[in-house]
Tab-separated table of C-alpha atoms in Angstrom:
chain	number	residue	atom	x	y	z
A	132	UNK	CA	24.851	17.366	37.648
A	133	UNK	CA	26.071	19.951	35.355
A	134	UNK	CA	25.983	17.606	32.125
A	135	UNK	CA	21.863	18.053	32.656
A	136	UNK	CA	21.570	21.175	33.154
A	137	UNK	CA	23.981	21.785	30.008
A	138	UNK	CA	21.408	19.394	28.356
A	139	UNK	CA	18.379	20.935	28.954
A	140	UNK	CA	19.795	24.530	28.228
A	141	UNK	CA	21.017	23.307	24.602
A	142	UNK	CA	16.987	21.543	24.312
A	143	UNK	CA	15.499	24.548	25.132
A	144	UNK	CA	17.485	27.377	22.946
A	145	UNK	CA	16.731	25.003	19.675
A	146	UNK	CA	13.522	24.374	18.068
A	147	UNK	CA	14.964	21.846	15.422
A	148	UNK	CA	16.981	18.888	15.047
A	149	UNK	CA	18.356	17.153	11.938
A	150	UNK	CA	17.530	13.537	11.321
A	151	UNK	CA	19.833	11.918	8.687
A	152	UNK	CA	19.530	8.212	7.258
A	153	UNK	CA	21.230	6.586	4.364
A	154	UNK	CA	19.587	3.641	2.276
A	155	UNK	CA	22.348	2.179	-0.807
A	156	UNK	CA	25.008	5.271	0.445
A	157	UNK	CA	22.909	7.596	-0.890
A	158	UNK	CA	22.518	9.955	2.176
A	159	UNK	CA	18.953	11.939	3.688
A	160	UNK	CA	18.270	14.456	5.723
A	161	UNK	CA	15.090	16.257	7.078
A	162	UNK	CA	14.446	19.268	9.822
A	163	UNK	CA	12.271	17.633	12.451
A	164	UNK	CA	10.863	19.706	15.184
A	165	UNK	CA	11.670	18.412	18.674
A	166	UNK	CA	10.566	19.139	22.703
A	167	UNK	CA	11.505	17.403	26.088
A	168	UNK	CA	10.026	16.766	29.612
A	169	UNK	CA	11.480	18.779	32.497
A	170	UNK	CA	13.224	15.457	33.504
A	171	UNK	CA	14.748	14.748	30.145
A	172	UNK	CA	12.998	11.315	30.340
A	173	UNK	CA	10.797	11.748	26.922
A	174	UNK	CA	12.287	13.484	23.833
């Protein structure tokens, strides 16, 4: 299953992720820290 391993190589060279929302079209963005599980079940 190369599509995991490709997955947990790009989770474990970044730290961050961006999380954008939009409430009446104006949009929002914020840095949020991230981790998985080995199995890629919890993020």
């Amino acid at each position: 299953m190369k599509k995991i391993g490709d997955l947990k190589e790009l989770f474990n060279s970044q730290t961050l992720a961006v999380l954008a929302t939009h409430n009446n079209n104006q949009p929002h963005g914020c840095l949020v820290a991230f981790a998985c599980s080995d199995d890629l079940e919890y993020l």
